[in-house]
XYZ file of C-alpha atoms in Angstrom:
432
model
C -26.568 -2.616 -20.396
C -23.489 -2.583 -18.256
C -23.091 -5.821 -15.873
C -23.374 -5.339 -12.222
C -19.556 -5.268 -11.923
C -19.746 -2.014 -13.815
C -22.394 -0.309 -11.384
C -19.909 1.259 -9.599
C -18.513 2.896 -12.624
C -21.944 4.053 -13.322
C -22.530 5.357 -9.824
C -19.051 7.234 -10.056
C -19.311 9.783 -13.212
C -13.928 0.602 13.720
C -12.499 2.873 15.535
C -10.312 5.603 14.172
C -7.275 5.825 16.430
C -6.396 9.748 16.747
C -2.640 10.315 17.929
C -2.435 11.121 21.461
C -6.020 10.264 22.238
C -6.823 6.640 22.591
C -10.388 5.692 22.215
C -10.634 2.324 24.002
C -8.210 -0.317 25.197
C -7.058 -2.722 22.693
C -9.519 -5.308 22.123
C -12.085 -3.878 24.097
C -15.670 -3.465 22.812
C -17.916 -0.583 23.841
C -21.362 -1.493 25.166
C -22.866 0.841 22.782
C -21.364 -0.295 19.783
C -20.228 3.214 18.774
C -16.561 4.079 17.212
C -15.805 6.868 19.692
C -15.386 4.929 22.600
C -17.856 7.159 24.585
C -18.835 4.636 27.208
C -16.572 2.064 28.931
C -18.136 -1.405 29.429
C -19.574 -2.070 33.134
C -18.725 -5.073 34.774
C -21.663 -6.939 35.455
C -21.469 -9.150 38.668
C -23.493 -12.388 38.565
C -25.827 -12.502 41.927
C -25.525 -15.953 44.115
C -28.208 -17.917 43.586
C -30.351 -18.891 46.709
C -29.814 -22.441 47.704
C -32.630 -24.688 46.702
C -32.459 -26.709 50.092
C -33.034 -23.361 52.217
C -36.403 -23.998 53.704
C -36.747 -20.825 56.161
C -36.716 -17.503 54.363
C -36.915 -19.367 51.177
C -39.477 -16.509 49.674
C -37.109 -13.650 51.040
C -34.224 -15.262 49.317
C -36.076 -15.796 45.936
C -37.196 -11.969 45.882
C -33.412 -11.123 46.834
C -32.612 -13.047 43.607
C -35.098 -11.406 41.436
C -34.072 -7.990 42.750
C -30.461 -8.846 42.063
C -31.527 -10.133 38.570
C -33.505 -6.841 38.012
C -30.278 -4.884 39.100
C -28.197 -6.371 36.614
C -30.765 -5.658 33.960
C -30.886 -2.108 34.828
C -27.046 -1.821 34.992
C -26.812 -3.080 31.525
C -29.535 -0.724 30.405
C -27.933 2.406 32.197
C -24.439 1.342 30.490
C -26.053 2.527 27.060
C -24.752 6.301 26.121
C -27.076 8.845 27.101
C -27.438 9.930 23.683
C -28.003 6.525 22.209
C -29.924 6.875 18.878
C -33.980 6.228 19.611
C -35.110 7.156 16.107
C -38.016 5.240 14.893
C -37.375 1.566 13.487
C -39.056 2.723 10.353
C -36.413 5.404 9.375
C -35.713 5.086 5.765
C -32.062 4.868 5.502
C -30.054 3.419 2.716
C -28.724 -0.063 3.575
C -26.244 -0.430 0.454
C -23.730 1.972 -0.935
C -25.218 2.008 -4.179
C -28.658 3.106 -2.820
C -27.242 6.095 -1.089
C -24.995 6.904 -3.880
C -28.054 6.750 -6.379
C -30.229 9.067 -3.915
C -27.218 11.522 -3.480
C -26.912 12.636 -7.223
C -28.706 16.118 -7.651
C -31.096 15.669 -10.753
C -34.243 16.689 -12.389
C -37.401 16.080 -10.230
C -38.904 13.851 -12.686
C -35.980 11.533 -12.747
C -36.080 11.744 -8.817
C -39.693 10.405 -8.956
C -38.894 7.490 -11.494
C -36.122 6.503 -9.546
C -38.403 6.487 -6.372
C -41.255 4.514 -7.860
C -38.458 1.730 -9.046
C -36.903 1.664 -5.677
C -40.535 0.784 -4.253
C -40.557 -2.252 -6.203
C -36.964 -3.272 -4.830
C -38.724 -2.888 -1.506
C -41.759 -5.098 -2.584
C -39.493 -7.947 -4.022
C -38.214 -8.355 -0.294
C -41.785 -9.489 0.832
C -41.015 -13.308 1.531
C -44.307 -14.594 0.603
C -47.030 -13.853 -1.772
C -45.533 -10.388 -3.711
C -47.858 -7.725 -4.534
C -47.380 -7.613 -8.529
C -50.217 -5.254 -8.849
C -48.526 -2.736 -6.985
C -45.438 -3.456 -8.646
C -47.123 -2.797 -12.143
C -48.668 0.395 -10.926
C -45.014 1.585 -9.820
C -43.582 0.679 -13.478
C -46.569 2.239 -15.175
C -46.162 5.455 -12.933
C -42.463 5.527 -13.851
C -43.220 4.937 -17.645
C -45.918 7.861 -17.950
C -43.531 10.308 -15.907
C -40.749 9.595 -18.510
C -42.970 9.927 -21.549
C -44.846 13.138 -20.292
C -41.613 14.811 -19.493
C -39.259 13.837 -22.072
C -38.236 17.185 -23.087
C -37.643 18.360 -19.547
C -35.577 15.509 -18.696
C -33.550 16.006 -21.687
C -33.458 19.621 -21.543
C -31.278 18.985 -18.030
C -28.584 17.567 -19.944
C -25.583 19.550 -21.130
C -25.718 20.108 -24.869
C -22.554 18.220 -25.466
C -24.066 15.112 -23.612
C -27.450 15.168 -25.059
C -26.866 12.469 -27.677
C -25.738 10.197 -25.138
C -28.863 11.085 -22.924
C -31.130 10.459 -25.784
C -29.853 6.889 -25.875
C -30.107 6.383 -22.269
C -33.609 7.619 -22.268
C -34.750 5.109 -24.953
C -33.096 2.522 -23.038
C -34.644 3.099 -20.048
C -38.291 2.911 -22.050
C -37.549 0.235 -24.592
C -34.595 -1.929 -24.424
C -33.861 -5.225 -22.696
C -33.767 -4.488 -18.690
C -35.710 -1.322 -19.362
C -38.997 -0.447 -18.275
C -40.889 -2.661 -20.810
C -38.768 -5.637 -19.561
C -39.909 -4.991 -15.920
C -43.713 -5.118 -16.923
C -43.171 -8.340 -18.899
C -41.509 -10.109 -15.975
C -44.222 -8.634 -13.342
C -46.862 -10.334 -15.628
C -45.040 -13.610 -15.621
C -44.704 -13.445 -11.971
C -40.842 -14.041 -12.374
C -39.395 -12.218 -9.160
C -35.631 -13.513 -10.328
C -35.588 -11.979 -13.804
C -37.349 -8.991 -12.233
C -34.803 -8.388 -9.859
C -32.036 -8.501 -12.442
C -33.960 -6.177 -14.947
C -34.797 -3.901 -11.953
C -31.031 -3.504 -11.307
C -30.383 -2.751 -15.059
C -33.097 0.059 -14.801
C -31.890 1.637 -12.163
C -28.448 1.878 -13.443
C -29.848 3.312 -16.538
C -31.408 6.156 -14.354
C -28.483 6.726 -12.395
C -26.563 7.224 -15.695
C -29.184 9.646 -16.853
C -29.144 11.827 -13.428
C -25.323 11.971 -13.611
C -25.609 13.314 -17.036
C -28.022 16.098 -15.601
C -25.424 16.852 -12.718
C -22.141 17.967 -14.348
C -21.128 20.088 -11.213
C -22.199 21.339 -7.743
C -25.822 22.319 -7.253
C -24.848 24.737 -4.551
C -22.120 27.336 -3.832
C -19.262 26.675 -1.117
C -18.936 28.952 1.964
C -16.303 31.772 0.759
C -13.734 30.467 3.402
C -13.496 27.121 1.927
C -13.000 28.244 -1.851
C -9.317 27.674 -1.591
C -9.639 24.144 -0.651
C -9.572 21.067 -3.034
C -12.994 19.959 -4.054
C -14.397 17.431 -6.072
C -17.388 18.400 -7.918
C -19.105 15.277 -8.546
C -17.877 11.750 -8.293
C -14.593 9.749 -8.403
C -13.640 6.178 -8.193
C -10.339 5.149 -6.064
C -8.918 1.698 -6.525
C -6.850 0.198 -3.692
C -4.691 -2.739 -4.209
C -4.195 -4.119 -0.700
C -1.722 -7.131 0.202
C -1.330 -9.077 3.206
C 1.526 -8.024 5.738
C 2.167 -11.768 6.736
C 2.603 -12.927 3.245
C -0.506 -14.874 3.190
C -3.388 -14.847 0.747
C -7.010 -13.374 0.147
C -9.439 -15.917 -0.465
C -12.316 -15.200 -2.937
C -15.783 -15.669 -1.642
C -17.191 -16.818 -4.932
C -14.580 -19.253 -5.893
C -11.541 -18.665 -7.987
C -7.794 -19.073 -6.876
C -6.326 -17.259 -3.599
C -4.504 -13.995 -4.288
C -1.724 -12.059 -2.610
C -3.146 -8.783 -3.643
C -6.789 -7.789 -3.564
C -8.370 -4.967 -5.035
C -10.898 -2.546 -3.415
C -12.872 -0.159 -5.163
C -14.578 3.111 -3.560
C -16.632 5.579 -4.995
C -16.327 8.992 -3.756
C -19.033 11.537 -3.641
C -18.408 15.117 -4.182
C -22.145 15.985 -4.773
C -22.702 15.693 -0.717
C -18.996 16.085 0.453
C -17.188 18.283 -2.009
C -14.263 19.418 0.393
C -13.838 15.902 1.978
C -13.913 14.016 -1.186
C -11.721 16.637 -2.878
C -8.997 16.443 -0.314
C -8.762 12.664 -0.425
C -8.604 12.507 -4.026
C -5.684 14.975 -3.939
C -4.029 12.865 -1.067
C -4.355 9.933 -3.587
C -2.849 11.687 -6.341
C -0.024 12.592 -4.404
C 0.492 8.874 -3.141
C -0.145 9.663 0.517
C -1.511 6.175 0.864
C 0.688 4.091 -0.818
C 2.692 1.763 1.347
C 0.169 2.616 4.378
C -0.557 -0.252 6.956
C -3.955 -0.634 8.133
C -5.388 -1.193 11.500
C -8.386 -3.007 12.408
C -10.528 -2.333 15.206
C -14.161 -3.499 16.460
C -16.041 -1.671 13.424
C -13.465 -0.257 11.372
C -10.410 -0.545 9.290
C -8.043 2.384 9.763
C -5.433 3.829 7.628
C -2.473 4.239 9.889
C -0.716 7.232 8.419
C 2.902 7.586 9.250
C 4.716 8.866 6.175
C 4.330 12.458 7.071
C 2.120 13.265 3.819
C -0.503 15.555 5.092
C -3.829 17.066 3.726
C -5.982 19.895 4.717
C -7.588 20.063 7.952
C -11.103 20.018 6.464
C -14.101 20.946 8.657
C -16.481 18.187 9.492
C -18.669 18.087 6.346
C -22.148 16.357 6.587
C -25.112 16.760 4.039
C -28.548 16.494 5.728
C -31.318 14.536 3.876
C -33.759 17.090 2.492
C -31.118 19.973 2.260
C -29.307 21.533 -0.779
C -25.875 22.115 0.932
C -23.553 20.428 3.531
C -23.412 21.733 7.068
C -19.888 22.380 8.120
C -18.421 21.987 11.885
C -22.035 20.828 12.783
C -22.764 17.143 13.476
C -26.404 15.837 12.958
C -28.692 15.213 15.863
C -30.280 11.815 14.817
C -32.635 11.821 17.784
C -34.328 15.010 16.372
C -34.583 13.079 12.955
C -31.679 14.623 11.301
C -30.319 12.095 8.790
C -27.282 12.321 6.633
C -27.630 11.992 2.645
C -24.370 9.588 2.901
C -25.068 7.374 5.986
C -22.573 5.869 7.833
C -24.862 2.734 8.835
C -23.915 0.832 5.704
C -21.083 -1.776 5.595
C -18.109 -0.481 3.785
C -18.916 3.173 4.200
C -15.734 5.333 3.995
C -15.323 8.464 6.261
C -12.499 10.690 7.653
C -11.149 10.296 11.172
C -11.828 13.458 13.517
C -8.964 15.930 14.026
C -6.789 15.199 16.943
C -7.603 18.881 18.283
C -11.388 19.100 17.517
C -14.508 17.068 16.463
C -15.313 19.804 14.429
C -12.769 19.091 11.846
C -11.614 15.917 10.205
C -8.232 14.397 10.287
C -5.910 15.686 7.578
C -5.280 12.314 6.237
C -6.573 9.409 8.206
C -9.503 7.464 6.777
C -11.457 4.536 7.648
C -13.696 1.958 6.314
C -16.782 1.325 8.516
C -17.793 -2.168 9.255
C -21.515 -1.677 10.082
C -22.966 -4.376 12.105
C -26.635 -3.963 13.151
C -25.992 -5.860 16.231
C -24.147 -2.959 17.554
C -26.445 -0.368 16.440
C -29.540 1.745 17.925
C -33.094 1.303 17.140
C -33.766 1.309 13.343
C -30.313 -0.081 12.938
C -28.552 3.249 13.071
C -24.889 3.777 14.079
C -24.574 5.273 17.620
C -21.935 7.832 15.422
C -24.411 8.337 12.492
C -23.972 11.998 11.467
C -20.884 12.540 13.557
C -18.182 11.690 10.957
C -17.375 13.115 7.436
C -18.646 10.222 5.122
C -17.578 10.687 1.561
C -17.890 7.420 -0.079
C -18.598 3.602 -0.233
C -16.788 0.458 -0.915
C -18.557 -0.654 -4.277
C -16.516 -3.734 -5.344
C -14.459 -5.774 -3.174
C -16.389 -5.595 0.117
C -15.678 -9.226 0.748
C -12.084 -8.597 1.045
C -12.846 -6.171 3.958
C -13.688 -9.009 6.364
C -10.236 -10.584 5.384
C -8.131 -7.473 6.235
C -5.976 -7.909 9.491
C -3.903 -5.381 11.093
C -0.432 -5.155 9.665
C -1.951 -5.734 5.950
C -0.641 -2.823 3.583
C -2.215 -0.614 1.044
C 0.133 -1.318 -1.821
C -1.271 1.698 -4.077
C -4.301 3.947 -4.410
C -5.216 5.249 -7.465
C -7.634 7.742 -8.550
C -9.075 5.928 -11.806
C -12.037 7.992 -12.426
C -13.082 11.659 -11.721
C -9.753 13.607 -12.040
C -11.541 15.925 -14.408
C -13.930 16.884 -11.446
C -11.277 17.644 -9.069
C -10.560 21.355 -8.583
C -7.311 21.998 -6.941
C -6.224 25.295 -5.102
C -3.134 27.457 -6.518
C -1.754 27.116 -2.723
C -2.543 25.623 0.643
C -5.407 27.594 2.498
C -4.395 28.943 6.155
C -5.333 26.862 8.763
C -8.531 27.583 10.581
């Protein structure tokens, strides 16, 4: 099987700054941790402490101090936004880009059930003490039974020209090293380390099979958007980033410092075909070559100033459990609406809003979201979840993001995979 470094290729088959509309003062940090600057931080004043030497009215002074303390707490509480996310802490939101991308593939229901069973093992492996190997064994056996009982249905959903590759992957999933039989072996040996490595390999194989089952979009685009660029599947964009001050990037796992770092992003047209398609076209046009980067509290923003613009694409968000994206309609997280591509993932890639309307994305300005659970709502969900068009994730080079500073430069951006999935219009669409 491919190494973990190639997993992104398998999955491939902050504060956006809007011109003329500053969000927060430079260096300011919003109390809600959101990236839209909806609430200004309140200035909290410290109450005077009562004198320990005071004898008369001591109880009164203590009560006053308690009231003042409660006032401070209340002030902090009300400084949170009125629409703060109060969704359940048990919300099942993908916490890695790889997981989100895998779940976003529209595929055969049997493969999705196998995927869910294996992901359950991943969850059980995180239990710190005695691990429930019996439950893990049950998950693997369930996946094996589904795979064997539904072999014909699984392979039938793969296009004819890809069936040979699909058959090899199917065999690999069941029998080869890193497949389901290997998972059972390591479960019986109570070896969580080897099990974790083999599980990652099995999930990669599942994703490869699912991508073969999804050669295009599983829904029809609205008529008014048919003339926009669109990505009917997955693509990979590779950024080369250099330091603006001539310094170097330091690798986190050893090695030599480098003057140029590489960041790889998988863009997903299954859930955001218009947004990903517009971005892929901009990359092909060289719109991001030489662009400077700006850093905000939770985002790295492409500071487009070269005049190369894309299309004003409508806000595009695919709700979990739905079969097609919503357009110009943000999600209501408080009502339980969650996106297929969550922003609450470190290294998520999204488009900034249009300067004219939050119902549209910027023609070209994108940002890397530096998710931080300390600045999130209950359940670790970003306060801006479901409000921006997320269209991909950083799958290689995430460690580089924390080293980027304002003034660093995108030397080049290249579409290294997925060009055949990009559908370009004959001419630009009229502005909506």
